[in-house]
XYZ file of C-alpha atoms in Angstrom:
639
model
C 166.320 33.037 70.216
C 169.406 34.827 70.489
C 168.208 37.797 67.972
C 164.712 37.917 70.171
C 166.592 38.756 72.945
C 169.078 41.010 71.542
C 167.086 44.591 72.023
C 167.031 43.923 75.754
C 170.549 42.845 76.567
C 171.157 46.074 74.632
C 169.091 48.132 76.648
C 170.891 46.328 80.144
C 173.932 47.286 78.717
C 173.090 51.075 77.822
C 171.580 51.585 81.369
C 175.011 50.223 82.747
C 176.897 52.048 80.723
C 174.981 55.469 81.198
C 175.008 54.783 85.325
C 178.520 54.549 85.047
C 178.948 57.448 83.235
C 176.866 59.510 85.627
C 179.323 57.992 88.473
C 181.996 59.329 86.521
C 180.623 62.539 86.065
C 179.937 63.316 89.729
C 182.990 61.787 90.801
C 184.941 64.038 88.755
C 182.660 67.070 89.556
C 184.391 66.162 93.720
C 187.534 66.139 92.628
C 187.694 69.270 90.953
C 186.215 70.851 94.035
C 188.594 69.099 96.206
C 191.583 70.241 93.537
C 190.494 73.761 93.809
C 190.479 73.340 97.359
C 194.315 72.567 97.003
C 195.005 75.639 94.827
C 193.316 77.814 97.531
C 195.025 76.492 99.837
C 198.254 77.295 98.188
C 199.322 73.453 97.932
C 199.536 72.648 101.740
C 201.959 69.685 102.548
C 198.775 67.497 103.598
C 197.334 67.424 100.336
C 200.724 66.787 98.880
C 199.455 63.497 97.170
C 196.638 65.055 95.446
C 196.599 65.332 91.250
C 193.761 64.693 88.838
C 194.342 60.861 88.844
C 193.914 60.798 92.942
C 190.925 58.244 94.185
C 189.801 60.872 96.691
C 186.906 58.150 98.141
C 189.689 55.712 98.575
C 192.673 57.131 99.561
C 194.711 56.103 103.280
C 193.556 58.399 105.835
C 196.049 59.783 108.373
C 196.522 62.493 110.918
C 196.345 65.399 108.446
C 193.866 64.069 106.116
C 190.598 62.209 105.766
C 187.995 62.249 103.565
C 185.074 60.444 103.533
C 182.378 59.512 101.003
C 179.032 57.695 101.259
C 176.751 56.786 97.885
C 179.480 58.793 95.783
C 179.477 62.102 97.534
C 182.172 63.159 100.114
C 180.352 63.990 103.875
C 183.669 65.127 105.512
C 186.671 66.259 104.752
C 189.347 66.548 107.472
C 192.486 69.011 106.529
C 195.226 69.620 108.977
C 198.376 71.775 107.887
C 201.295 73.130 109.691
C 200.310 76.847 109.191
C 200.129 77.983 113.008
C 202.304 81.064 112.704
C 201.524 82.383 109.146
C 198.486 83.203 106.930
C 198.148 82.038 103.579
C 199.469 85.021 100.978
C 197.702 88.437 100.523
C 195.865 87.185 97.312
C 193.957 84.359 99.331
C 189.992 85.394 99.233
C 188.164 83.359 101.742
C 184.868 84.656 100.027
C 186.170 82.292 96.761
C 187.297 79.416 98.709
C 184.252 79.247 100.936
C 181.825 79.624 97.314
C 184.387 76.339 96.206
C 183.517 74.666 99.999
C 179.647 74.568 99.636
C 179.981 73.033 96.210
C 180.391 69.689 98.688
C 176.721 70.149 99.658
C 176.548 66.488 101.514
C 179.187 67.657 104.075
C 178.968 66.634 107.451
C 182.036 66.844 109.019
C 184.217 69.468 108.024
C 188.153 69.985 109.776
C 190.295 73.039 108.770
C 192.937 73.612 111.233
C 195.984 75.124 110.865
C 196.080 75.856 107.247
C 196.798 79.965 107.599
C 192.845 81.024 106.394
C 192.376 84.446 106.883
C 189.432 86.934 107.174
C 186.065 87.228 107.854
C 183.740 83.773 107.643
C 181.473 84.532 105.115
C 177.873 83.840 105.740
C 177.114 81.159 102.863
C 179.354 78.847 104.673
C 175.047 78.184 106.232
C 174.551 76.342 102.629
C 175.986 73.582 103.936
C 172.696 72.901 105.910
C 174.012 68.911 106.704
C 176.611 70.005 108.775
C 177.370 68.411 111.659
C 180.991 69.166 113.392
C 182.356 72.008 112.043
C 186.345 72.654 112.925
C 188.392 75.982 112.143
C 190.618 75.968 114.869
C 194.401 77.436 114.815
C 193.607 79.822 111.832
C 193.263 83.689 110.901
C 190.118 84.327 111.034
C 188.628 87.827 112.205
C 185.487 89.445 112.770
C 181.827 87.843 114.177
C 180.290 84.537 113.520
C 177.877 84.472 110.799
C 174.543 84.455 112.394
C 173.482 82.437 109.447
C 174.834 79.394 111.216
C 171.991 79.523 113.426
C 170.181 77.946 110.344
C 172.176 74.718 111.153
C 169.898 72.256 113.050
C 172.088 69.406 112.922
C 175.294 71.240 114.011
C 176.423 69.588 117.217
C 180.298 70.549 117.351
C 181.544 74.382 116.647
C 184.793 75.016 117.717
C 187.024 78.141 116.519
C 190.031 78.154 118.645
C 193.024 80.027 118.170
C 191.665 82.428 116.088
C 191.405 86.461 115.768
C 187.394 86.607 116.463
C 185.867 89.385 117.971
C 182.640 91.036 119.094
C 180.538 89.589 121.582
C 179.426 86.579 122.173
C 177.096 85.210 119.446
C 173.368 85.877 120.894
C 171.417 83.436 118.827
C 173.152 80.545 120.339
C 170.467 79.292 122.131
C 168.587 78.287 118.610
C 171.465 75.764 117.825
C 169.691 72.753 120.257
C 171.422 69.918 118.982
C 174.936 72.044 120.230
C 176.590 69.251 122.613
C 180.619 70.800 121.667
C 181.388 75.068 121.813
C 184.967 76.136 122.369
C 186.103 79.422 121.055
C 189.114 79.593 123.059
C 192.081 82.150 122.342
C 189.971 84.574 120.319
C 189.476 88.436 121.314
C 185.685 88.052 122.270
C 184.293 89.917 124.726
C 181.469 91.338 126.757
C 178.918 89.321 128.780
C 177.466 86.057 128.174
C 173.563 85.739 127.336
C 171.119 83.922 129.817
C 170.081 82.396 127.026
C 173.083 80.366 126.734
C 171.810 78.416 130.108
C 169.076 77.146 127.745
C 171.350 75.086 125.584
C 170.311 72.238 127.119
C 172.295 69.319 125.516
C 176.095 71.165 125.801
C 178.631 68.938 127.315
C 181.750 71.403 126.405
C 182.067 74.983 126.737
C 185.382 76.429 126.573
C 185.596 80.315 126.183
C 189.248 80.397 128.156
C 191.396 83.168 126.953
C 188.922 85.836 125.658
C 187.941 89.381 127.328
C 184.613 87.784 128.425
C 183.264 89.400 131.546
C 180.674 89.942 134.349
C 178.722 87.098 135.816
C 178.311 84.047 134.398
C 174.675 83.087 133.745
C 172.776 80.314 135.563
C 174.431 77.240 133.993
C 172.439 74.494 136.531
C 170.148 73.815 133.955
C 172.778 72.114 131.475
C 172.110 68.946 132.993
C 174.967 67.337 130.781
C 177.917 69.889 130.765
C 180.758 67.750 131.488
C 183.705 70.288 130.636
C 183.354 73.978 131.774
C 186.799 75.972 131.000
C 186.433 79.882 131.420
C 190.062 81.087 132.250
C 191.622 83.794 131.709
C 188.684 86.014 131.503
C 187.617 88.514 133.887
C 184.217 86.410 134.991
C 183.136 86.931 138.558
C 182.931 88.261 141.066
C 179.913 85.470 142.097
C 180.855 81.552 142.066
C 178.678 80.171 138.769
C 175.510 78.524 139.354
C 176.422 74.836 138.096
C 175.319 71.108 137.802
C 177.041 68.556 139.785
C 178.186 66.447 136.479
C 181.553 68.317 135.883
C 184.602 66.405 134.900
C 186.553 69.559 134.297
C 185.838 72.551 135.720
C 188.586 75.664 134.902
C 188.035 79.008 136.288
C 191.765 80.241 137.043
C 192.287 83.976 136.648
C 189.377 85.600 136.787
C 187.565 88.116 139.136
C 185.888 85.692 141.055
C 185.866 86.886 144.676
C 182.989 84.570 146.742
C 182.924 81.670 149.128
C 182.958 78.240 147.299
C 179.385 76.732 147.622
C 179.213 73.760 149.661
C 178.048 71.896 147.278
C 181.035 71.513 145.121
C 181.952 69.066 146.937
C 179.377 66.864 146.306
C 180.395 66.837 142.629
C 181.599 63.218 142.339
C 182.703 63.215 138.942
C 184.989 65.607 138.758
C 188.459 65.265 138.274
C 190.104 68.390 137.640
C 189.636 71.883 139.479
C 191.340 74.781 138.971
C 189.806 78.103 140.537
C 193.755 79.155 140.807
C 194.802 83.021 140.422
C 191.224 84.890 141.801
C 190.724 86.557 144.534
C 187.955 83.672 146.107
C 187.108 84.032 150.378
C 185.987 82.193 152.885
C 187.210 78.475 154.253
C 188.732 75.746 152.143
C 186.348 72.619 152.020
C 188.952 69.684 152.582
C 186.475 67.266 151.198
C 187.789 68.487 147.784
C 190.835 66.526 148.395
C 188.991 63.334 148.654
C 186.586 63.499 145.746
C 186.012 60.048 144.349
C 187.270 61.058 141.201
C 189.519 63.937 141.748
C 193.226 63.632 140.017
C 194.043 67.646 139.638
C 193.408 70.307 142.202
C 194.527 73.910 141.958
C 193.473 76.375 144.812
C 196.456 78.867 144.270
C 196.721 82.629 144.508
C 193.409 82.731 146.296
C 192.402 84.403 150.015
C 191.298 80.680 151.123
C 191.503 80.211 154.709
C 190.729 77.132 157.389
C 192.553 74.675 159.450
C 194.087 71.511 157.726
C 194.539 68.291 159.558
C 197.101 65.649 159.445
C 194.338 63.357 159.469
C 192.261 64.424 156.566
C 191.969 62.439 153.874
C 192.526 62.130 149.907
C 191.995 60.224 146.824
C 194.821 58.353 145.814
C 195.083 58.946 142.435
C 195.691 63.036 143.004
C 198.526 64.018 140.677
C 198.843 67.621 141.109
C 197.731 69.560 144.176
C 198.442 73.008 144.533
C 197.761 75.039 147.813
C 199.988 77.501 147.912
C 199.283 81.080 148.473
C 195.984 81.388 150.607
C 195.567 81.825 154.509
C 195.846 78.121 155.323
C 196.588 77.271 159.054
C 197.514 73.717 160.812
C 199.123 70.661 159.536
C 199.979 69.358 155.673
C 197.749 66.154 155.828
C 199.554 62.924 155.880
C 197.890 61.939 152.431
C 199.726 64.606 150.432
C 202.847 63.817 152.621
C 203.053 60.013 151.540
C 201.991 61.160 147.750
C 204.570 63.676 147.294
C 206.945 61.041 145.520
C 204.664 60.330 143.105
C 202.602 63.405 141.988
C 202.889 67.132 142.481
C 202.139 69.235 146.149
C 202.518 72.337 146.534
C 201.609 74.321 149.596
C 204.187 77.620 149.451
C 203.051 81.098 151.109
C 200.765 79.582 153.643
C 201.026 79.825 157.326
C 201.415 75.944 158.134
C 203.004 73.883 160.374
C 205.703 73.160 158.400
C 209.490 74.856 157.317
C 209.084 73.049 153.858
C 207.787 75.867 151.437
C 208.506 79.261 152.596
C 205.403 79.398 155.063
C 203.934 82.697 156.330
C 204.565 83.405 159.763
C 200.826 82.590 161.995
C 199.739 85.919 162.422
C 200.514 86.941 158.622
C 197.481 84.700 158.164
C 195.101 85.876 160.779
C 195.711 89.649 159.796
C 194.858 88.813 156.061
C 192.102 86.888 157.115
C 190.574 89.674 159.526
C 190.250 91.975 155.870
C 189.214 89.509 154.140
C 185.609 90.298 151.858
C 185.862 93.723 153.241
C 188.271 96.123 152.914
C 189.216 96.763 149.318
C 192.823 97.529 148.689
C 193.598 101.234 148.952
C 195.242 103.878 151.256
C 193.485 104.103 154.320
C 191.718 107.233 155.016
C 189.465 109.145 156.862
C 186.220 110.699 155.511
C 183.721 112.450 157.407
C 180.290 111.967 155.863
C 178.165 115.061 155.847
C 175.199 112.453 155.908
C 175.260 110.556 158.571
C 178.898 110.798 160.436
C 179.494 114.401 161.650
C 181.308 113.025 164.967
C 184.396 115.620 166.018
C 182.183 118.830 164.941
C 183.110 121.403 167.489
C 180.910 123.827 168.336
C 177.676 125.468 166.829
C 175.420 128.612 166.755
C 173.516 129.829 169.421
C 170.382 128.119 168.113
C 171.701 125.037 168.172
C 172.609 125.142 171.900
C 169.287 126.394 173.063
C 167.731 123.715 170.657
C 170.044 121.360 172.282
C 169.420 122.699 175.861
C 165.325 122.503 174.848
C 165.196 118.798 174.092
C 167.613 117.466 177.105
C 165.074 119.541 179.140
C 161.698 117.805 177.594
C 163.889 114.355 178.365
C 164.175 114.917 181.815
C 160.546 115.618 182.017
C 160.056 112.364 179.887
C 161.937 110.501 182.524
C 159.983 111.919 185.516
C 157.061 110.885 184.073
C 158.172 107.217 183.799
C 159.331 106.937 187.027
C 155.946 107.720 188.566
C 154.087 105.806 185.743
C 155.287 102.551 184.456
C 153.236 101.436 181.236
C 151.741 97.947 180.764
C 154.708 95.675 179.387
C 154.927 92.405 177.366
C 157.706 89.767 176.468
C 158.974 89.834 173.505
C 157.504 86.800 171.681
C 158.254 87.838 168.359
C 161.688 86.429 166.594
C 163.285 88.975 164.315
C 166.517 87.405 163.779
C 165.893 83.843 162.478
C 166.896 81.311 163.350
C 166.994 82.659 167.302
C 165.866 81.423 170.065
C 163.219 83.578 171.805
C 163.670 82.097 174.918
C 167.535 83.700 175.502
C 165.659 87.377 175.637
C 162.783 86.540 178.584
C 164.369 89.993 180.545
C 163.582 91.816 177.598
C 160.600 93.584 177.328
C 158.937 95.949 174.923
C 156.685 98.854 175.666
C 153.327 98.070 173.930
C 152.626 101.855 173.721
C 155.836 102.991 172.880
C 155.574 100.225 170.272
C 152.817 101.971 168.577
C 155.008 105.050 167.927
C 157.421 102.668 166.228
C 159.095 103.080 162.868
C 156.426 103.065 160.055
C 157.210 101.488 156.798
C 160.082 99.872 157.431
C 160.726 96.467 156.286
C 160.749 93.325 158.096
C 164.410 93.208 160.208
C 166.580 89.889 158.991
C 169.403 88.228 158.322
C 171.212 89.336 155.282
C 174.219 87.242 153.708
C 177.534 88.912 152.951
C 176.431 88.646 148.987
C 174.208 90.702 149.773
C 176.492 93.380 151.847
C 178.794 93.240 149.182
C 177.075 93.573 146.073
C 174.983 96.438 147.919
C 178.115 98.625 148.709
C 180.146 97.508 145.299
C 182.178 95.243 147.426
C 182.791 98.121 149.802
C 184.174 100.410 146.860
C 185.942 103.460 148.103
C 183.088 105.853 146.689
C 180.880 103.853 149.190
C 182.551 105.046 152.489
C 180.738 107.591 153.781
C 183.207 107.881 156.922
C 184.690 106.193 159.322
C 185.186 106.645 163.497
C 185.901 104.948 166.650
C 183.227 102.370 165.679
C 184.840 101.239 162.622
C 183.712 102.030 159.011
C 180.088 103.418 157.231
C 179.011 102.928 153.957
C 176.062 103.709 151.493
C 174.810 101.253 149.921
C 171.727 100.174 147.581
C 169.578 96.744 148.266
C 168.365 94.698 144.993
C 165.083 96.396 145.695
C 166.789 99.640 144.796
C 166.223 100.825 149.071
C 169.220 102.895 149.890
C 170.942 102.152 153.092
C 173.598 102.660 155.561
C 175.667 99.636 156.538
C 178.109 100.011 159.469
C 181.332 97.424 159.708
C 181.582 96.165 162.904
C 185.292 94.860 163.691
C 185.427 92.550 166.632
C 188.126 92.347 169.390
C 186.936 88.954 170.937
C 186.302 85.859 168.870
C 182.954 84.351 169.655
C 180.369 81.949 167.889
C 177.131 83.559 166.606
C 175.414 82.256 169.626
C 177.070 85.127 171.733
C 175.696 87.781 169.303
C 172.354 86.607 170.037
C 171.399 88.537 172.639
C 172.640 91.560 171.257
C 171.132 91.390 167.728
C 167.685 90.446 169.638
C 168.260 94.170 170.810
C 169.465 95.959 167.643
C 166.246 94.292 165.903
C 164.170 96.531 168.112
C 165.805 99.869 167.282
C 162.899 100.586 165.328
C 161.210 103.977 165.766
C 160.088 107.419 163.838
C 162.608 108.948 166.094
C 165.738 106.491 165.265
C 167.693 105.565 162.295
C 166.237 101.842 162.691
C 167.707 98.905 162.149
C 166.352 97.045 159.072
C 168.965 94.021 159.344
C 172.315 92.681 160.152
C 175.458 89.802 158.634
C 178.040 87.970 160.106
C 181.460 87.392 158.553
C 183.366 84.673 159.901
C 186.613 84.210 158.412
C 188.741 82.220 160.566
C 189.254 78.528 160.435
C 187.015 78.616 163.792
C 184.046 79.853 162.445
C 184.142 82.860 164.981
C 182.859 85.938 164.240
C 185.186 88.645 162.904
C 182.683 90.906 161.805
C 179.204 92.218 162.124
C 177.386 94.449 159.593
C 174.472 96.364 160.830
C 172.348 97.605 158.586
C 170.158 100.827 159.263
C 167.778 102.919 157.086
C 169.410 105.482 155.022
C 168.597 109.079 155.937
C 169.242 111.371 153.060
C 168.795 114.895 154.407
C 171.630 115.791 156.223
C 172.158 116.524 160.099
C 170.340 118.555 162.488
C 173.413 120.728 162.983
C 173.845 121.672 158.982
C 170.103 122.766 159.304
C 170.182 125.324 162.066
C 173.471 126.268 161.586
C 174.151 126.959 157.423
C 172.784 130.404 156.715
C 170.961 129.235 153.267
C 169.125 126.454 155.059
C 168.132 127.725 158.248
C 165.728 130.363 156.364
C 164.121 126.918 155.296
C 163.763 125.326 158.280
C 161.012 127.427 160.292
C 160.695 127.361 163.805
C 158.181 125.219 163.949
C 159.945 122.578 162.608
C 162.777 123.084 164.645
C 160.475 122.534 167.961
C 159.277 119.199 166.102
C 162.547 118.328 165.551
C 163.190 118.500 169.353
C 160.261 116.773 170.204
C 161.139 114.027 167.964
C 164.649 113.769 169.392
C 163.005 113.837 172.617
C 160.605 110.867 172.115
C 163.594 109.161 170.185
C 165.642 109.130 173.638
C 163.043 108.028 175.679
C 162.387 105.322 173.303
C 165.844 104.145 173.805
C 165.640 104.781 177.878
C 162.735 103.254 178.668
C 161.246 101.314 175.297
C 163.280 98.506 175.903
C 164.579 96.769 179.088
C 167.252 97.007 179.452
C 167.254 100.342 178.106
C 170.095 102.008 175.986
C 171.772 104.497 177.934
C 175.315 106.731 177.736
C 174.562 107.873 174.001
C 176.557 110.841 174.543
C 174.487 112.811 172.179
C 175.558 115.508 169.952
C 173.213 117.408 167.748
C 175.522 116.196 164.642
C 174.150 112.784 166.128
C 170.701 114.112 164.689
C 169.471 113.528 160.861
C 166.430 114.748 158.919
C 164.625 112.595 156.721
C 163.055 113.414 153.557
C 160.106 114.757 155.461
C 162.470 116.779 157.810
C 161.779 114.616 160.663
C 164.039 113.983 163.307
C 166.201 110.557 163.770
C 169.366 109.785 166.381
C 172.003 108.182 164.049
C 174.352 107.792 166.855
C 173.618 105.336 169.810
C 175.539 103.434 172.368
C 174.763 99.730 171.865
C 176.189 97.194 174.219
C 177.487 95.455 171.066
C 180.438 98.269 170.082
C 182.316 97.616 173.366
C 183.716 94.485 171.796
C 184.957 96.292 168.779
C 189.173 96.471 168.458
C 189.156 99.947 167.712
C 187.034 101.004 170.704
């Protein structure tokens, strides 16, 4: 019996024996990778333990190492060292020790920090398709990331911190879908971030603080899971990032963001910590920030934030830090930060507040800053006068520019004879070209249905624009956009997204009212449209004070590119150009522009003190007033 069954226990016993042998052989295969690994890395102290006898798969893991084996192969290997400040020595090749890496094709997990690698990544680092979380952080490395990594479909965590990367930022991103982890803070990246990068729809971390990123941020609202956003130390801006409302963290300190803050950050329930600290952001503080449920950090500082606090307002108890200093903040430290102080952090230095805790800003500190705030960019004032459209203080002129001035004042009078012993049919207006206006307010106006017909051709539809809008148009009111400036206040050129040049004129105010008391006045502007005119295409309030008065008014008119009147007649090269025919239109045209103004609306527009510098020629050479007295100057400061 026992000899019958001898050639099968045999065979058991070979098959064991072989399987083990196998074991042993792949085993041993690891640890000679891993024991290269330690000769790269030029014996760090975390690997200390290692020699040809070590049980890699079942050694104690602690803080600086872990590795990790399933079925006999090692899925990740976690090395940290103590190499922040140094690289490893000159004759380290990260080409080798990379070729020695992917010789551990099951990894999954793979942590190098701090262990002095230095130079480029090398592109095969891809072959290790099963990777997972990959971890370089707090090395040397230099150059792009491999755009072979885009290979990796199961790569959820990328982070390269503290590193010497460069170029821009990687473009092919957006492939990497199962991305839920991408910080590549410290580096030297830099340029603009993709729109593409809005389409990585499962990412719950992005950090990219202290790089050379700028520009605008791309539309982010998509990334229905992003939980941490940290850009600082950047130069992002100058527009508030489109975001979803699941933010825990959200860092944007020193940047170039200079916008409002959307309302709707304060409907952002989970967040906790806010820092939009050192930019240059406008408009009023929400207070509801203070009482987010969740809120423990908030960091406003070095800002041009203004708005009235109240003793009353509330705020979440478990606020730590809160940090208002340096805005334009007016009225009373609430009580809530007052009764916290002992146990957490407030701050509320270089304000103008109710308070002699701090070193506040004298009251009308604030309300001066707050007057400039959004508009006037921060150079030496000057004076400019445009050739274009401001040519106010000319003295003077030929002799054919007083008889052409003499010619149209003379077809005016005639104009107003006429009207005074013929009154055309009239209409109200029942039109609304401001929205959101009442009609109702403007039953004395009335519009001239046939001076209506001789109306501005072409022009778009007058509206409302938002001070976005006026600012990205005139390069938030660069310098090279002032085309002048007089009694009025300041005019700039400036380009709509539609690519439309026009002239927008700031409008300072001397009396504080709501937008209600514009009404009546805008209702007018809106109708300053005519062949003859420089029409009015739109306008934008600005209110900057904790009120929610208005400081300032942009009109916006058509941009007229030729030149005035005056510089026509008068400059020897271009008055053999302009014919005398045209120079009899041109009258005519001023002449039906002023009778426009006298009798096309009631009430009429009168006083305009007109100067043939007040006159521009279009592209066509026809004949517009630039300069009008509207009822809505008279409040200006400067007036």
């Amino acid at each position: 019996m026992a000899n019958r069954h001898h050639p099968s226990v045999f065979l058991v016993l070979v098959t064991v024996l072989l399987s083990i042998h196998c074991s042993e052989q792949l085993q041993s295969s690891h640890s000679q990778t891993l024991l290269r690994i330690q000769q790269l890395l030029n014996f760090p102290a975390a690997l200390s333990n290692w020699n040809s006898s070590t049980d890699f798969c079942n050694t104690d893991s602690n803080s600086s190492l872990t590795v990790v084996c399933y079925e006999d192969t090692i899925t990740q290997l976690h090395i940290i060292g103590e190499r922040r400040d140094t690289p490893l020595p000159r004759n380290f090749s990260i080409d080798s020790f990379v070729t020695t890496l992917v010789r551990l094709p099951s990894l999954k997990v793979l942590t190098l920090v701090s262990l002095g690698i230095w130079g480029p990544l090398p592109s095969k680092i891809a072959r290790l398709s099963s990777l997972e979380i990959v971890n370089m952080s707090s090395n040397f490395l230099y150059g792009s990331i491999p755009q072979e990594l885009s290979s990796l479909s199961s790569l959820q965590t990328l982070i390269f911190d503290n590193n010497m990367l460069a170029d821009t930022f990687p473009h092919w991103l957006d492939s990497l879908q199962a991305l839920t982890v991408l910080s590549l803070k410290n580096n030297k990246f830099n340029g603009s971030l993709p729109k593409s990068l809005g389409n990585v729809e499962n990412l719950r971390t992005l950090s990219l603080s202290h790089n050379h990123f700028y520009g605008a941020v791309p539309d982010l609202s998509r990334l229905t899971n992003l939980q941490v956003l940290e850009l600082d130390d950047n130069a992002f801006g100058p527009q508030f990032p489109q975001l979803g409302n699941k933010l825990v963290i959200l860092v944007l300190r020193k940047n170039s963001f200079r916008s409002g803050i959307p309302a709707e950050l304060s409907s952002y329930y989970q967040l906790e910590r806010l820092d939009i600290s050192s930019n240059s952001f406008v408009g009023p503080f929400q207070p509801g920030l203070l009482s987010l449920p969740s809120i423990t950090y908030l960091n406003i500082s070095g800002n041009k934030l203004t708005g009235m606090l109240f003793e009353n307002l509330s705020c979440n108890s478990e606020l730590d830090v809160v940090d208002l200093s340096s805005n334009l903040l007016t009225g009373s430290l609430p009580r809530c930060l007052v009764s916290n102080s002992s146990d957490s952090t407030v701050l509320y230095a270089r304000n103008c507040l109710d308070t002699t805790n701090q070193n506040q800003q004298p009251q009308p500190f604030c309300h001066t800053e707050a007057l400039a705030v959004g508009i006037l960019p921060e150079t030496k004032k000057h004076k400019q006068v445009s050739k274009v459209v401001l040519s106010l203080g000319i003295v003077g002129g030929t002799l054919g520019g007083v008889a052409l001035v003499l010619l149209v004042f003379f077809i005016v009078r005639r104009g107003n004879d006429r009207s005074k012993t013929k009154n055309p049919p009239t209409r109200l207006i029942s039109e609304n070209a401001a929205s959101g206006y009442t009609s109702k307010l403007f039953s004395d106006a009335r519009y001239i249905s046939q001076t209506k017909k001789l109306g501005a051709v072409g022009l778009p539809t007058y509206r409302s624009f938002s001070l976005e809008e006026i600012e990205s148009a005139t390069n938030y009111f660069d310098t090279a956009s002032l085309m002048g400036e007089d009694s009025y206040g300041k005019m700039y050129r400036g380009q709509l997204k539609n690519g439309s040049l026009v002239a927008i004129r700031c409008v300072e105010m001397k009396k504080r009212h709501s937008t209600q008391n514009f009404v009546q006045h805008i209702e007018l502007i809106s109708k300053l449209r005519h062949r003859h005119l420089v029409s009015a295409i739109g306008h934008c309030f600005e209110c900057s004070l904790d009120d929610s008065s208005v400081s300032k008014v942009f009109l916006v008119f058509e941009y007229v590119p030729n030149g005035t009147l005056r510089n026509w007649i008068s400059d020897e090269h271009a008055r053999k150009s302009f014919s005398w025919t045209q120079r009899i239109g041109a009258a005519i045209g001023v002449a039906k522009g002023i009778q426009f103004l006298h009798t096309g609306i009631v009430p009429g527009v009168y006083s305009n003190d007109l100067k043939i510098e007040d006159v521009l020629l279009d592209q066509n050479l026809v004949a517009k007033i630039s300069s009008y007295h509207l009822p809505l100057l008279s409040n200006m400061g400067k007036v």
